[in-house]
Coordinates of C-alpha atoms and ligand atoms in Angstrom, one line a residue:
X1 CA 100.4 89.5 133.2
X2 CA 99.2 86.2 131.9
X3 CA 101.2 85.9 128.4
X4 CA 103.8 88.7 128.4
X5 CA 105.5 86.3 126.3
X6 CA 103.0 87.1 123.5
X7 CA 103.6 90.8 124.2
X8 CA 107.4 90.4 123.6
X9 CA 107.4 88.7 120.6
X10 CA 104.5 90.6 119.1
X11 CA 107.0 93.6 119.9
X12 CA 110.1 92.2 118.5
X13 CA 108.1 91.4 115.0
X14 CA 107.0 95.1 114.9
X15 CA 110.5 96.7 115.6
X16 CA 112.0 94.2 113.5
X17 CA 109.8 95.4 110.1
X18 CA 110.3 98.8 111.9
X19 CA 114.0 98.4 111.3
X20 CA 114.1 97.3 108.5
X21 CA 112.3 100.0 106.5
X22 CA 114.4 102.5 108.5
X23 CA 117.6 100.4 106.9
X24 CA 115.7 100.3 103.7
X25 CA 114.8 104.4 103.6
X26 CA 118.3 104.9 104.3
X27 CA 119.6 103.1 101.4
X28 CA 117.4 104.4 99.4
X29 CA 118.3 107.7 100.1
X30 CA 121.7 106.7 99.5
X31 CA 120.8 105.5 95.8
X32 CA 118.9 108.8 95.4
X33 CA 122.4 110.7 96.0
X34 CA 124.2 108.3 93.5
X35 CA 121.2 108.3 90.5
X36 CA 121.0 112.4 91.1
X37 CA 125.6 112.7 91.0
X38 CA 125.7 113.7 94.1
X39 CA 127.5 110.6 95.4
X40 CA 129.6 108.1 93.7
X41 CA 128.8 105.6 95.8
X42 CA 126.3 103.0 94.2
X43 CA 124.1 101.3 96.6
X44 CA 121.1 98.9 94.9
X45 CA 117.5 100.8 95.3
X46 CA 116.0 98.6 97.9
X47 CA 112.5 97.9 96.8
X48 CA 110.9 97.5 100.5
X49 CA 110.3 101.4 100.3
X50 CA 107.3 100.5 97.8
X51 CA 105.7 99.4 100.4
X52 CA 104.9 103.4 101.5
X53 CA 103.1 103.9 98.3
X54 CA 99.3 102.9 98.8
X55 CA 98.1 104.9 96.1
X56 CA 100.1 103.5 93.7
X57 CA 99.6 99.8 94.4
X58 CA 96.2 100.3 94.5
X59 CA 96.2 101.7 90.6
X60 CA 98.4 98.5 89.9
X61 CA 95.8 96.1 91.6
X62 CA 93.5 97.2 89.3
X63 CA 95.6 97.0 86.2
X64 CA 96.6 93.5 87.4
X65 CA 92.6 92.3 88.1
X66 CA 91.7 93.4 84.3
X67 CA 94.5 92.6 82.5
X68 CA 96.2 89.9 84.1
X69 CA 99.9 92.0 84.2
X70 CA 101.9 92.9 86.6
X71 CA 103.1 96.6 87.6
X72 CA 107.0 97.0 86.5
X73 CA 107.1 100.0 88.4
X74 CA 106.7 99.5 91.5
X75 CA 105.7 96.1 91.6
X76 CA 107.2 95.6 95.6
X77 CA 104.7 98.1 96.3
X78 CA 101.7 95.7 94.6
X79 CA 103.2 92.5 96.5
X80 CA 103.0 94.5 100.0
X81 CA 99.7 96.0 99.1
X82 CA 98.2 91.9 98.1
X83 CA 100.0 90.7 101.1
X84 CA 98.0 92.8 103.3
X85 CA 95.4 92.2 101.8
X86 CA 95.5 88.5 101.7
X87 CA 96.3 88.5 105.8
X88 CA 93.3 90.2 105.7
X89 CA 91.2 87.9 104.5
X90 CA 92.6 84.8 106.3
X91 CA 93.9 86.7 109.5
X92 CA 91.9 90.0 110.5
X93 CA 94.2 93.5 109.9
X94 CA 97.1 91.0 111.0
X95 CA 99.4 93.3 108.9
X96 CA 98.4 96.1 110.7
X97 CA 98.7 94.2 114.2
X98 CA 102.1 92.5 113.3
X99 CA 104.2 94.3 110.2
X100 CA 103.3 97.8 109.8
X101 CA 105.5 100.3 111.1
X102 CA 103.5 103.3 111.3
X103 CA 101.1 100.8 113.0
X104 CA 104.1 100.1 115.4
X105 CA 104.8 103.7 116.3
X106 CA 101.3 104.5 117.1
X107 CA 101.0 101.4 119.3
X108 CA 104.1 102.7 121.0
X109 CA 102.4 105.8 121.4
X110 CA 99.5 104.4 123.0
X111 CA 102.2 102.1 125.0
X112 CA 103.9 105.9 126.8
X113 CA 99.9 107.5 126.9
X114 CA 99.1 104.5 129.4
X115 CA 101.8 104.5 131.3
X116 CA 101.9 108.1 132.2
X117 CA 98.6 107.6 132.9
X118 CA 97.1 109.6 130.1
X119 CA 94.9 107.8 128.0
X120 CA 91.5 109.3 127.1
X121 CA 88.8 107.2 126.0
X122 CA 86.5 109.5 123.7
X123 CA 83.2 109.0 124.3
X124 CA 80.5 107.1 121.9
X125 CA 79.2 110.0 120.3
X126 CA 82.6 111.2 119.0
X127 CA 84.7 108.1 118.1
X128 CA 81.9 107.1 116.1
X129 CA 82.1 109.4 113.9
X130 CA 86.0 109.2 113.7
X131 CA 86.1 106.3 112.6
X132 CA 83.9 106.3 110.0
X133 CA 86.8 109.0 108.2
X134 CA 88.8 106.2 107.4
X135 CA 86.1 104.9 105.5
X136 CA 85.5 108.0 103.8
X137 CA 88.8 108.7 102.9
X138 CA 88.5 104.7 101.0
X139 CA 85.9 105.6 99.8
X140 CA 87.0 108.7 97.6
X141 CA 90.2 107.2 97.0
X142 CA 88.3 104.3 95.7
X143 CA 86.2 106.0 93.8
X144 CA 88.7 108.0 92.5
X145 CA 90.3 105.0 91.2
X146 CA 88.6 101.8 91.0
X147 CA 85.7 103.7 89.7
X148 CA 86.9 106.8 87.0
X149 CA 89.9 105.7 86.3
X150 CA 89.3 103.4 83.0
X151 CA 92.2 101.2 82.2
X152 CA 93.4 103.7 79.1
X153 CA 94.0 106.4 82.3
X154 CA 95.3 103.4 84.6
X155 CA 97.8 102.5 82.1
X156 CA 98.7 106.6 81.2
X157 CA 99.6 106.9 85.2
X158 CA 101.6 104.1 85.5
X159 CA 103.9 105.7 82.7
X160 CA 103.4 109.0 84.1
X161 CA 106.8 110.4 85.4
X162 CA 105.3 111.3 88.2
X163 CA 104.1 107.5 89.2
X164 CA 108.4 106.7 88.7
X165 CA 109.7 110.0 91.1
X166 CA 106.7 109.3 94.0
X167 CA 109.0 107.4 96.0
X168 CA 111.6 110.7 95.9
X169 CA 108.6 112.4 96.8
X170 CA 107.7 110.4 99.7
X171 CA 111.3 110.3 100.9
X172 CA 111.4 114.1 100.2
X173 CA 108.0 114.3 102.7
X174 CA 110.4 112.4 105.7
X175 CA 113.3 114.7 104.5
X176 CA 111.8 118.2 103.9
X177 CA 108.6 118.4 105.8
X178 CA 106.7 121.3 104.6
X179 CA 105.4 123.4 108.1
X180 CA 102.4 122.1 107.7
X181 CA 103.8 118.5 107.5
X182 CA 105.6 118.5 110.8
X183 CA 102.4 120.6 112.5
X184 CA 100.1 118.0 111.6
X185 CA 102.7 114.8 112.5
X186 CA 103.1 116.6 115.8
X187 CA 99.5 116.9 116.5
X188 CA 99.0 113.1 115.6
X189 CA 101.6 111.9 117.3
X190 CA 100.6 114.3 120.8
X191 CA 96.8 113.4 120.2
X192 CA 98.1 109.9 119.9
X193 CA 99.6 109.7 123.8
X194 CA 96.2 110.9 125.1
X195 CA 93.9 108.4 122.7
X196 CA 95.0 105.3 121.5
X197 CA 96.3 104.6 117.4
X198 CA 94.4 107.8 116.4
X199 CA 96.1 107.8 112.9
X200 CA 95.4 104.1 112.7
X201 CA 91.4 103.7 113.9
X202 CA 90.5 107.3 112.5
X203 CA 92.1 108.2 109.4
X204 CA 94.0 105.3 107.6
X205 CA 92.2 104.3 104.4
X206 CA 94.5 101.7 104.2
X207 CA 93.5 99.7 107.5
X208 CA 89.4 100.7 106.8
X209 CA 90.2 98.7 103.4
X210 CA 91.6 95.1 105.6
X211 CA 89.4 96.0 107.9
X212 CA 86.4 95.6 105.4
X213 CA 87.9 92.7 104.1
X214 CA 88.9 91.0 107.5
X215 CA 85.3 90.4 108.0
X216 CA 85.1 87.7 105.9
X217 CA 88.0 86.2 107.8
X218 CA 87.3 82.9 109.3
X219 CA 89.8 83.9 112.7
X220 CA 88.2 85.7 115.4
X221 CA 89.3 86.1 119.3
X222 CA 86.6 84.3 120.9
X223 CA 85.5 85.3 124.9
X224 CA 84.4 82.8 127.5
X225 CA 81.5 84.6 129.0
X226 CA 81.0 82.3 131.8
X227 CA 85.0 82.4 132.7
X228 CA 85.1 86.2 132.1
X229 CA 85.5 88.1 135.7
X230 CA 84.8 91.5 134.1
X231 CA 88.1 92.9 134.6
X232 CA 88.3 94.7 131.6
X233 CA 91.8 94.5 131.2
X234 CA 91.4 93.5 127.6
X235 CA 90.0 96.3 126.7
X236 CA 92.0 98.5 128.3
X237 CA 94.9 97.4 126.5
X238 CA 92.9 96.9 122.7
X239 CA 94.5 99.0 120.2
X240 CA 91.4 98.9 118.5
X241 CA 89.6 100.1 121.5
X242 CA 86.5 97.4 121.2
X243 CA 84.4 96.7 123.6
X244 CA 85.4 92.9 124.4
X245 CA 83.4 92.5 127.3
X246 CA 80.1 93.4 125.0
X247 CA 80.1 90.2 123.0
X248 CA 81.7 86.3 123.0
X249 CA 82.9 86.9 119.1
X250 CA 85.2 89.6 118.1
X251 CA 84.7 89.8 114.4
X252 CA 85.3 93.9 114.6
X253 CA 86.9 95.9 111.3
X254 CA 88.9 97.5 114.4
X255 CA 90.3 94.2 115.1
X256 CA 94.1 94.2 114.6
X257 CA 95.0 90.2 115.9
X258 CA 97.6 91.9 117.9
X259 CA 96.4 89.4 120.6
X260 CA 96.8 91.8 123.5
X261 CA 93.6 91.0 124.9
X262 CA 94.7 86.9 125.0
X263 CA 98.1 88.2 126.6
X264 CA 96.5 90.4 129.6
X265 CA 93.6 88.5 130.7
X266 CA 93.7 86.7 133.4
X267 CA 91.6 83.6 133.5
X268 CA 92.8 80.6 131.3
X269 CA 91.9 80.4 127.9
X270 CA 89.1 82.8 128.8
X271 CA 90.0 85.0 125.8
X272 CA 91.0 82.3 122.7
X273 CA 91.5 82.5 119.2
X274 CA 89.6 80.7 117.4
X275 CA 89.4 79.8 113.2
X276 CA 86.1 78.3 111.6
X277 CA 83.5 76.7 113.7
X278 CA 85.4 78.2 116.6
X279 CA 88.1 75.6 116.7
X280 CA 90.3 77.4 119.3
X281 CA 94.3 77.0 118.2
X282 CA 97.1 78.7 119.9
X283 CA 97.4 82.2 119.9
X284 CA 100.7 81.9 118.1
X285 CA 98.9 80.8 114.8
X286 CA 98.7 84.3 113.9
X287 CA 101.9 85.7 113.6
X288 CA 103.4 82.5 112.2
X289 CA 101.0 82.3 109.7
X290 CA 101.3 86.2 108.9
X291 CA 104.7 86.4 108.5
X292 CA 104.4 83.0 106.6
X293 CA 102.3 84.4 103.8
X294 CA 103.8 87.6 103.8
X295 CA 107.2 86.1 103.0
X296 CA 105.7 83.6 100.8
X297 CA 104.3 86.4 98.4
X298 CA 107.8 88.3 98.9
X299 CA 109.7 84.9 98.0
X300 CA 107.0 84.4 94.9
X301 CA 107.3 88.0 93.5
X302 CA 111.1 87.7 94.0
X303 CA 111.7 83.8 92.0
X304 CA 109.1 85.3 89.2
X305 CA 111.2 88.3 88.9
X306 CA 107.7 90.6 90.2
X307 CA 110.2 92.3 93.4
X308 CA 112.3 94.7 91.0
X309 CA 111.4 97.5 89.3
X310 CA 111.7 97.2 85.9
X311 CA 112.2 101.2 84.6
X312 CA 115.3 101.3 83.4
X313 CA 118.2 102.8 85.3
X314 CA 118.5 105.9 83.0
X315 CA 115.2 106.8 82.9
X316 CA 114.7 106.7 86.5
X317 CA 118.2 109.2 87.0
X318 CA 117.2 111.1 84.5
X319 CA 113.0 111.6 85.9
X320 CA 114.8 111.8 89.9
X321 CA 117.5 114.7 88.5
X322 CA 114.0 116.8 88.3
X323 CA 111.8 114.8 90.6
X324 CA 110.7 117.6 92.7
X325 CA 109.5 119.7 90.0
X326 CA 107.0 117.0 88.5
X327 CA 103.3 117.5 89.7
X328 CA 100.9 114.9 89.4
X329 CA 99.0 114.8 86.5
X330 CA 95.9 116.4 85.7
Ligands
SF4_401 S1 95.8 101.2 110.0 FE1 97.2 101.9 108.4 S2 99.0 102.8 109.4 FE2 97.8 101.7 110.9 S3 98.8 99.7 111.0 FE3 97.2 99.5 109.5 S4 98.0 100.0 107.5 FE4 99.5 100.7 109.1
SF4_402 S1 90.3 92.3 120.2 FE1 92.3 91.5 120.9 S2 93.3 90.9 119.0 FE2 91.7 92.3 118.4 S3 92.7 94.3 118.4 FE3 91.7 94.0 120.4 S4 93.4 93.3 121.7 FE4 94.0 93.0 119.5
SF4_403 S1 90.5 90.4 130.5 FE1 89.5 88.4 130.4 S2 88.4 88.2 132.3 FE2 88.9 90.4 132.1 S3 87.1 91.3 131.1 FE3 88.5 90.7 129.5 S4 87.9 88.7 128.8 FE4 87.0 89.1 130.8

């Protein structure tokens, strides 16, 4: 393997975020015990976990573009959801390639599916189709929200209850699967083995939205199609399953800038990554520059006092004492 030094690190970024919410869905559960009484122990609510509640930030975005002010809620989750959006724009779905965990797990998936030798490849006619879902599901979500939801109903939500207890909720859907919950994780993370990120390319509304916007993103993997042998090693190893070998510019929504493709092929800078007017620059750029403005909008939210959640402590014990009985509202 040409690069497996690009694989490595690439792999220590992702378990390191991967760690790291695990610590930070731990503590949180901890601080759930203590704001319920049912621990004495007070640990601070670490306000990483926002980062699992898409909806949500998506509401704030909105509420931030027309007004100008930022979410007190969850404003952690808003500063993950801009970050990703932001790498978007400059650096393809890097978030997806380099910080998200459940991006992570289903690349570790696809990791034990080709090594057993399992990987299936659906055909044309089928993964078509599949991944247009995502874009489906963005779309109803975003109309849902960016289009009904006037800023009188944005502003309602954020004060609803239910907008303060959805991170119980989400911890309680880790916690407490419902039957159905664990049938359907198990089937994604079987079908997963045999075919590669199928949560990720198929149904993630999520990644169809950076994918959208990483087309206007000035970093592309370029090929060399004179120095390419035709191995096809790229894309056996693509998370995003494209078809490399089919064009000289990767400028695919599917695109993750995982750099997989750079780090298997094996002729010399066959496979580069390139920034506007196809300047090539080392393949490194991305995840430096990812984690570099994903840290940058953490360190920004956190001096401007945009990290913490502003509801106050008592209201937040009081809403999590009955969190499980609030339903979103109608
Ligand atoms: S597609 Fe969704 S789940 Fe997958 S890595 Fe991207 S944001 Fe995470
Ligand atoms: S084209 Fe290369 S960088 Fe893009 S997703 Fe595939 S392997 Fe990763
Ligand atoms: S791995 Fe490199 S040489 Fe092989 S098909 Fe892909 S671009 Fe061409």
């Amino acid at each position: 393997m040409k690069n497996r030094r690009l694989i490595l690190i690439r792999r220590a970024v992702q378990a390191s975020f991967f760690i790291f919410c695990l610590y930070s869905g731990w503590q949180f559960y901890r601080f759930y015990l203590w704001a319920i009484g049912q621990s004495s122990l007070y640990v601070p609510r670490p306000p990483a976990i926002e980062g699992f509640l898409p909806i949500s930030a998506l509401v704030a975005l909105k509420k931030f573009i027309l007004t100008g002010q930022y979410d007190m809620v969850h404003p952690a989750g808003l500063t993950i959801f801009i970050a990703a959006l932001v790498i978007a724009l400059v650096l393809r779905k890097g978030f997806c390639g380099w910080i998200c965990p459940v991006g992570f797990c289903s690349n570790m998936l696809a990791v034990l599916g080709r090594r057993l030798k399992l990987t299936w490849i659906p055909p044309l006619w089928l993964d078509l189709p599949l991944t247009a879902l995502k874009y489906l599901l963005l779309a109803f979500f975003s109309y849902l929200i960016l289009w009904k939801m006037n800023l009188a109903a944005i502003e309602s939500f954020i004060r609803t209850p239910y907008n303060m207890v959805v991170d119980v909720k989400m911890l309680y859907f880790f916690l407490r699967p419902s039957q159905l919950t664990i049938i359907i994780i198990a089937v994604l993370i079987v079908l997963s083995i045999f075919t590669r990120n199928v949560w990720c390319r198929y149904l993630c509304p999520y990644g169809a939205l950076q994918g959208l916007l990483s087309l206007f993103s000035p970093t592309r993997i370029q090929r060399d199609a004179e120095a390419c042998v035709n191995c096809h090693k790229c894309e056996k190893f693509c998370p995003g399953a494209i078809k490399i070998t089919s064009r000289n510019t990767i400028n695919s929504p599917e695109c993750i800038g995982c750099l997989e493709c750079l780090a298997v092929c094996p002729v010399p800078d066959c496979l580069s990554l390139t920034v506007v007017t196809r300047r090539r620059v080392p393949a490194l750029t991305m995840p430096v520059l990812v984690l570099i403005i994903f840290s940058g909008l953490w360190l920004g939210a956190l001096a401007t006092g945009n990290w913490h959640s502003k509801v106050p402590m008592k209201t937040l014990k009081q809403y999590y004492k009955i969190g499980l009985t609030i339903t979103h509202p109608r």
